[in-house]
Amino acid sequence: MPPDGPLMLGPFAVGTDGRLGLDGASAGFSLRWRGRMAHARLDRAGQLGFALVLGRVPSSAGALAGARHGAFTALAGLRRGLPAGWHVALRADHRALAETSCRLDLPTSAGALLAAVTAALLDLAPYLAALDAAAPLFEPPGASVGSVNTWPG
């Protein structure tokens, strides 16, 4: 017998028709792709925000301090080449993120949500390959972060 009301699946309310709605102001989830953390957040207006951690720029005090200039050069090149709607952000904890957003009609299906996230990941694939070639310039994407009070993270 199907449920008579919405079923909660993590932060999403799943209606009897299988469509996803939001119980709160927004809902999100994280995933790991190509060794990097990605964060997606959908708000009540249907805006899907997406951020992928590219890596961390080495600290000027760390063992990789000499690679710092090269990391900034690689990020500048990446910023100039990204597809429309994407931008690169550098957080205070030295994490470099690629960010974008798109609009989904709500309520949406899980398939439509995953298709939008997958499209975002595939948009970045060639740029990540180029960035991976410069991997010695960045601390590993999973390196410890300076603060646990940052979003996404």
PDB file of C-alpha atoms in Angstrom:
ATOM      1  CA  MET A   1       0.000   0.000   0.000  1.00  0.00           C
ATOM      2  CA  PRO A   2       1.531   3.378  -0.973  1.00  0.00           C
ATOM      3  CA  PRO A   3       2.045   5.955   1.758  1.00  0.00           C
ATOM      4  CA  ASP A   4      -0.802   8.426   2.235  1.00  0.00           C
ATOM      5  CA  GLY A   5       1.533  11.387   2.475  1.00  0.00           C
ATOM      6  CA  PRO A   6       5.088  12.392   1.720  1.00  0.00           C
ATOM      7  CA  LEU A   7       7.854  10.004   2.683  1.00  0.00           C
ATOM      8  CA  MET A   8      11.088  11.570   3.918  1.00  0.00           C
ATOM      9  CA  LEU A   9      14.182  10.423   2.036  1.00  0.00           C
ATOM     10  CA  GLY A  10      17.070  12.201   3.708  1.00  0.00           C
ATOM     11  CA  PRO A  11      16.361  15.930   3.322  1.00  0.00           C
ATOM     12  CA  PHE A  12      13.779  15.392   0.547  1.00  0.00           C
ATOM     13  CA  ALA A  13      10.046  14.797   0.850  1.00  0.00           C
ATOM     14  CA  VAL A  14       8.986  12.170  -1.711  1.00  0.00           C
ATOM     15  CA  GLY A  15       5.358  12.560  -2.736  1.00  0.00           C
ATOM     16  CA  THR A  16       3.025   9.696  -3.565  1.00  0.00           C
ATOM     17  CA  ASP A  17       3.746  10.384  -7.261  1.00  0.00           C
ATOM     18  CA  GLY A  18       7.486   9.856  -6.642  1.00  0.00           C
ATOM     19  CA  ARG A  19       8.387  13.526  -7.105  1.00  0.00           C
ATOM     20  CA  LEU A  20      10.832  15.227  -4.745  1.00  0.00           C
ATOM     21  CA  GLY A  21       9.814  18.224  -2.709  1.00  0.00           C
ATOM     22  CA  LEU A  22      11.506  20.085   0.084  1.00  0.00           C
ATOM     23  CA  ASP A  23      10.471  19.839   3.683  1.00  0.00           C
ATOM     24  CA  GLY A  24      12.619  22.834   4.656  1.00  0.00           C
ATOM     25  CA  ALA A  25      14.009  25.914   2.927  1.00  0.00           C
ATOM     26  CA  SER A  26      16.596  23.823   1.065  1.00  0.00           C
ATOM     27  CA  ALA A  27      17.984  20.319   0.852  1.00  0.00           C
ATOM     28  CA  GLY A  28      21.332  19.072  -0.276  1.00  0.00           C
ATOM     29  CA  PHE A  29      23.695  16.194  -0.532  1.00  0.00           C
ATOM     30  CA  SER A  30      27.372  15.534  -1.135  1.00  0.00           C
ATOM     31  CA  LEU A  31      29.164  13.021  -3.314  1.00  0.00           C
ATOM     32  CA  ARG A  32      32.702  12.167  -4.305  1.00  0.00           C
ATOM     33  CA  TRP A  33      33.697  12.282  -7.979  1.00  0.00           C
ATOM     34  CA  ARG A  34      37.193  11.752  -9.370  1.00  0.00           C
ATOM     35  CA  GLY A  35      38.544  11.929  -5.827  1.00  0.00           C
ATOM     36  CA  ARG A  36      36.912  15.297  -5.159  1.00  0.00           C
ATOM     37  CA  MET A  37      33.991  16.287  -2.965  1.00  0.00           C
ATOM     38  CA  ALA A  38      30.968  17.766  -4.709  1.00  0.00           C
ATOM     39  CA  HIS A  39      28.033  19.469  -2.994  1.00  0.00           C
ATOM     40  CA  ALA A  40      24.557  20.062  -4.403  1.00  0.00           C
ATOM     41  CA  ARG A  41      21.827  22.137  -2.749  1.00  0.00           C
ATOM     42  CA  LEU A  42      18.278  22.635  -4.032  1.00  0.00           C
ATOM     43  CA  ASP A  43      16.138  25.462  -2.663  1.00  0.00           C
ATOM     44  CA  ARG A  44      12.359  25.988  -2.648  1.00  0.00           C
ATOM     45  CA  ALA A  45      12.550  28.168  -5.777  1.00  0.00           C
ATOM     46  CA  GLY A  46      14.071  25.265  -7.737  1.00  0.00           C
ATOM     47  CA  GLN A  47      17.576  26.745  -7.799  1.00  0.00           C
ATOM     48  CA  LEU A  48      20.172  23.962  -7.758  1.00  0.00           C
ATOM     49  CA  GLY A  49      23.555  25.193  -6.544  1.00  0.00           C
ATOM     50  CA  PHE A  50      26.524  22.975  -7.273  1.00  0.00           C
ATOM     51  CA  ALA A  51      30.121  23.178  -6.052  1.00  0.00           C
ATOM     52  CA  LEU A  52      33.052  20.853  -6.728  1.00  0.00           C
ATOM     53  CA  VAL A  53      36.206  21.073  -4.617  1.00  0.00           C
ATOM     54  CA  LEU A  54      39.102  21.290  -7.067  1.00  0.00           C
ATOM     55  CA  GLY A  55      41.838  21.008  -4.441  1.00  0.00           C
ATOM     56  CA  ARG A  56      43.677  23.224  -2.007  1.00  0.00           C
ATOM     57  CA  VAL A  57      46.160  25.918  -2.889  1.00  0.00           C
ATOM     58  CA  PRO A  58      49.268  25.232  -0.820  1.00  0.00           C
ATOM     59  CA  SER A  59      49.812  27.447   2.189  1.00  0.00           C
ATOM     60  CA  SER A  60      52.710  29.863   2.040  1.00  0.00           C
ATOM     61  CA  ALA A  61      54.005  28.199   5.218  1.00  0.00           C
ATOM     62  CA  GLY A  62      53.671  24.577   4.067  1.00  0.00           C
ATOM     63  CA  ALA A  63      55.985  22.118   2.396  1.00  0.00           C
ATOM     64  CA  LEU A  64      54.420  22.880  -1.008  1.00  0.00           C
ATOM     65  CA  ALA A  65      54.787  26.673  -0.646  1.00  0.00           C
ATOM     66  CA  GLY A  66      56.938  26.784  -3.783  1.00  0.00           C
ATOM     67  CA  ALA A  67      54.034  25.426  -5.830  1.00  0.00           C
ATOM     68  CA  ARG A  68      51.695  28.184  -4.660  1.00  0.00           C
ATOM     69  CA  HIS A  69      52.339  30.516  -7.619  1.00  0.00           C
ATOM     70  CA  GLY A  70      51.824  27.646 -10.070  1.00  0.00           C
ATOM     71  CA  ALA A  71      48.546  26.729  -8.382  1.00  0.00           C
ATOM     72  CA  PHE A  72      47.253  30.291  -8.759  1.00  0.00           C
ATOM     73  CA  THR A  73      48.354  30.309 -12.417  1.00  0.00           C
ATOM     74  CA  ALA A  74      46.514  27.020 -13.036  1.00  0.00           C
ATOM     75  CA  LEU A  75      43.356  28.384 -11.377  1.00  0.00           C
ATOM     76  CA  ALA A  76      43.503  31.579 -13.442  1.00  0.00           C
ATOM     77  CA  GLY A  77      43.761  29.519 -16.634  1.00  0.00           C
ATOM     78  CA  LEU A  78      40.886  27.325 -15.509  1.00  0.00           C
ATOM     79  CA  ARG A  79      38.754  30.370 -14.698  1.00  0.00           C
ATOM     80  CA  ARG A  80      39.232  31.769 -18.215  1.00  0.00           C
ATOM     81  CA  GLY A  81      38.305  28.475 -19.894  1.00  0.00           C
ATOM     82  CA  LEU A  82      35.269  27.282 -17.947  1.00  0.00           C
ATOM     83  CA  PRO A  83      31.906  26.927 -19.694  1.00  0.00           C
ATOM     84  CA  ALA A  84      29.352  29.739 -19.357  1.00  0.00           C
ATOM     85  CA  GLY A  85      27.723  29.854 -15.952  1.00  0.00           C
ATOM     86  CA  TRP A  86      30.700  28.397 -14.079  1.00  0.00           C
ATOM     87  CA  HIS A  87      33.107  30.300 -11.855  1.00  0.00           C
ATOM     88  CA  VAL A  88      36.051  29.470  -9.612  1.00  0.00           C
ATOM     89  CA  ALA A  89      36.077  30.541  -5.983  1.00  0.00           C
ATOM     90  CA  LEU A  90      38.889  30.415  -3.456  1.00  0.00           C
ATOM     91  CA  ARG A  91      37.801  29.907   0.149  1.00  0.00           C
ATOM     92  CA  ALA A  92      39.590  31.190   3.240  1.00  0.00           C
ATOM     93  CA  ASP A  93      40.724  27.636   4.048  1.00  0.00           C
ATOM     94  CA  HIS A  94      42.585  27.556   0.668  1.00  0.00           C
ATOM     95  CA  ARG A  95      40.053  25.277  -1.060  1.00  0.00           C
ATOM     96  CA  ALA A  96      39.452  26.093  -4.712  1.00  0.00           C
ATOM     97  CA  LEU A  97      35.896  25.370  -5.889  1.00  0.00           C
ATOM     98  CA  ALA A  98      34.194  25.317  -9.271  1.00  0.00           C
ATOM     99  CA  GLU A  99      30.615  26.542  -8.815  1.00  0.00           C
ATOM    100  CA  THR A 100      27.487  26.833 -10.937  1.00  0.00           C
ATOM    101  CA  SER A 101      23.712  26.777 -10.593  1.00  0.00           C
ATOM    102  CA  CYS A 102      20.701  25.857 -12.677  1.00  0.00           C
ATOM    103  CA  ARG A 103      16.935  25.873 -12.303  1.00  0.00           C
ATOM    104  CA  LEU A 104      14.716  22.819 -11.861  1.00  0.00           C
ATOM    105  CA  ASP A 105      10.927  22.752 -11.927  1.00  0.00           C
ATOM    106  CA  LEU A 106       9.582  21.710  -8.537  1.00  0.00           C
ATOM    107  CA  PRO A 107       8.452  19.256  -7.562  1.00  0.00           C
ATOM    108  CA  THR A 108      11.086  17.348  -9.523  1.00  0.00           C
ATOM    109  CA  SER A 109      12.003  13.707  -9.859  1.00  0.00           C
ATOM    110  CA  ALA A 110      15.096  12.115  -8.407  1.00  0.00           C
ATOM    111  CA  GLY A 111      16.105  11.315 -11.990  1.00  0.00           C
ATOM    112  CA  ALA A 112      15.920  14.964 -13.056  1.00  0.00           C
ATOM    113  CA  LEU A 113      17.944  16.027 -10.007  1.00  0.00           C
ATOM    114  CA  LEU A 114      20.624  13.418 -10.668  1.00  0.00           C
ATOM    115  CA  ALA A 115      20.663  14.265 -14.386  1.00  0.00           C
ATOM    116  CA  ALA A 116      21.368  17.933 -13.572  1.00  0.00           C
ATOM    117  CA  VAL A 117      24.173  16.989 -11.163  1.00  0.00           C
ATOM    118  CA  THR A 118      25.628  14.505 -13.670  1.00  0.00           C
ATOM    119  CA  ALA A 119      25.534  17.136 -16.439  1.00  0.00           C
ATOM    120  CA  ALA A 120      27.441  19.537 -14.186  1.00  0.00           C
ATOM    121  CA  LEU A 121      30.081  16.893 -13.470  1.00  0.00           C
ATOM    122  CA  LEU A 122      30.445  16.040 -17.146  1.00  0.00           C
ATOM    123  CA  ASP A 123      30.754  19.742 -18.044  1.00  0.00           C
ATOM    124  CA  LEU A 124      33.868  19.874 -15.875  1.00  0.00           C
ATOM    125  CA  ALA A 125      35.474  16.607 -17.030  1.00  0.00           C
ATOM    126  CA  PRO A 126      37.926  18.070 -19.597  1.00  0.00           C
ATOM    127  CA  TYR A 127      38.873  20.919 -17.250  1.00  0.00           C
ATOM    128  CA  LEU A 128      39.568  18.521 -14.395  1.00  0.00           C
ATOM    129  CA  ALA A 129      41.773  16.430 -16.678  1.00  0.00           C
ATOM    130  CA  ALA A 130      43.851  19.539 -17.394  1.00  0.00           C
ATOM    131  CA  LEU A 131      43.916  20.450 -13.713  1.00  0.00           C
ATOM    132  CA  ASP A 132      44.948  16.903 -12.768  1.00  0.00           C
ATOM    133  CA  ALA A 133      47.960  17.322 -15.053  1.00  0.00           C
ATOM    134  CA  ALA A 134      48.959  20.181 -12.715  1.00  0.00           C
ATOM    135  CA  ALA A 135      48.284  18.008  -9.638  1.00  0.00           C
ATOM    136  CA  PRO A 136      51.676  18.629  -8.015  1.00  0.00           C
ATOM    137  CA  LEU A 137      50.633  22.268  -7.741  1.00  0.00           C
ATOM    138  CA  PHE A 138      47.750  21.436  -5.407  1.00  0.00           C
ATOM    139  CA  GLU A 139      47.460  19.678  -2.112  1.00  0.00           C
ATOM    140  CA  PRO A 140      45.328  16.544  -2.488  1.00  0.00           C
ATOM    141  CA  PRO A 141      41.588  17.350  -2.680  1.00  0.00           C
ATOM    142  CA  GLY A 142      40.976  15.346   0.499  1.00  0.00           C
ATOM    143  CA  ALA A 143      43.650  17.179   2.495  1.00  0.00           C
ATOM    144  CA  SER A 144      42.577  18.413   5.886  1.00  0.00           C
ATOM    145  CA  VAL A 145      40.817  21.728   5.924  1.00  0.00           C
ATOM    146  CA  GLY A 146      41.520  24.662   8.195  1.00  0.00           C
ATOM    147  CA  SER A 147      37.930  25.075   9.347  1.00  0.00           C
ATOM    148  CA  VAL A 148      34.925  22.807   9.699  1.00  0.00           C
ATOM    149  CA  ASN A 149      32.556  25.770   9.739  1.00  0.00           C
ATOM    150  CA  THR A 150      32.561  26.446   6.004  1.00  0.00           C
ATOM    151  CA  TRP A 151      29.986  25.593   3.358  1.00  0.00           C
ATOM    152  CA  PRO A 152      30.129  23.536   1.323  1.00  0.00           C
ATOM    153  CA  GLY A 153      32.378  21.302   3.258  1.00  0.00           C
TER     154      GLY A 153
END
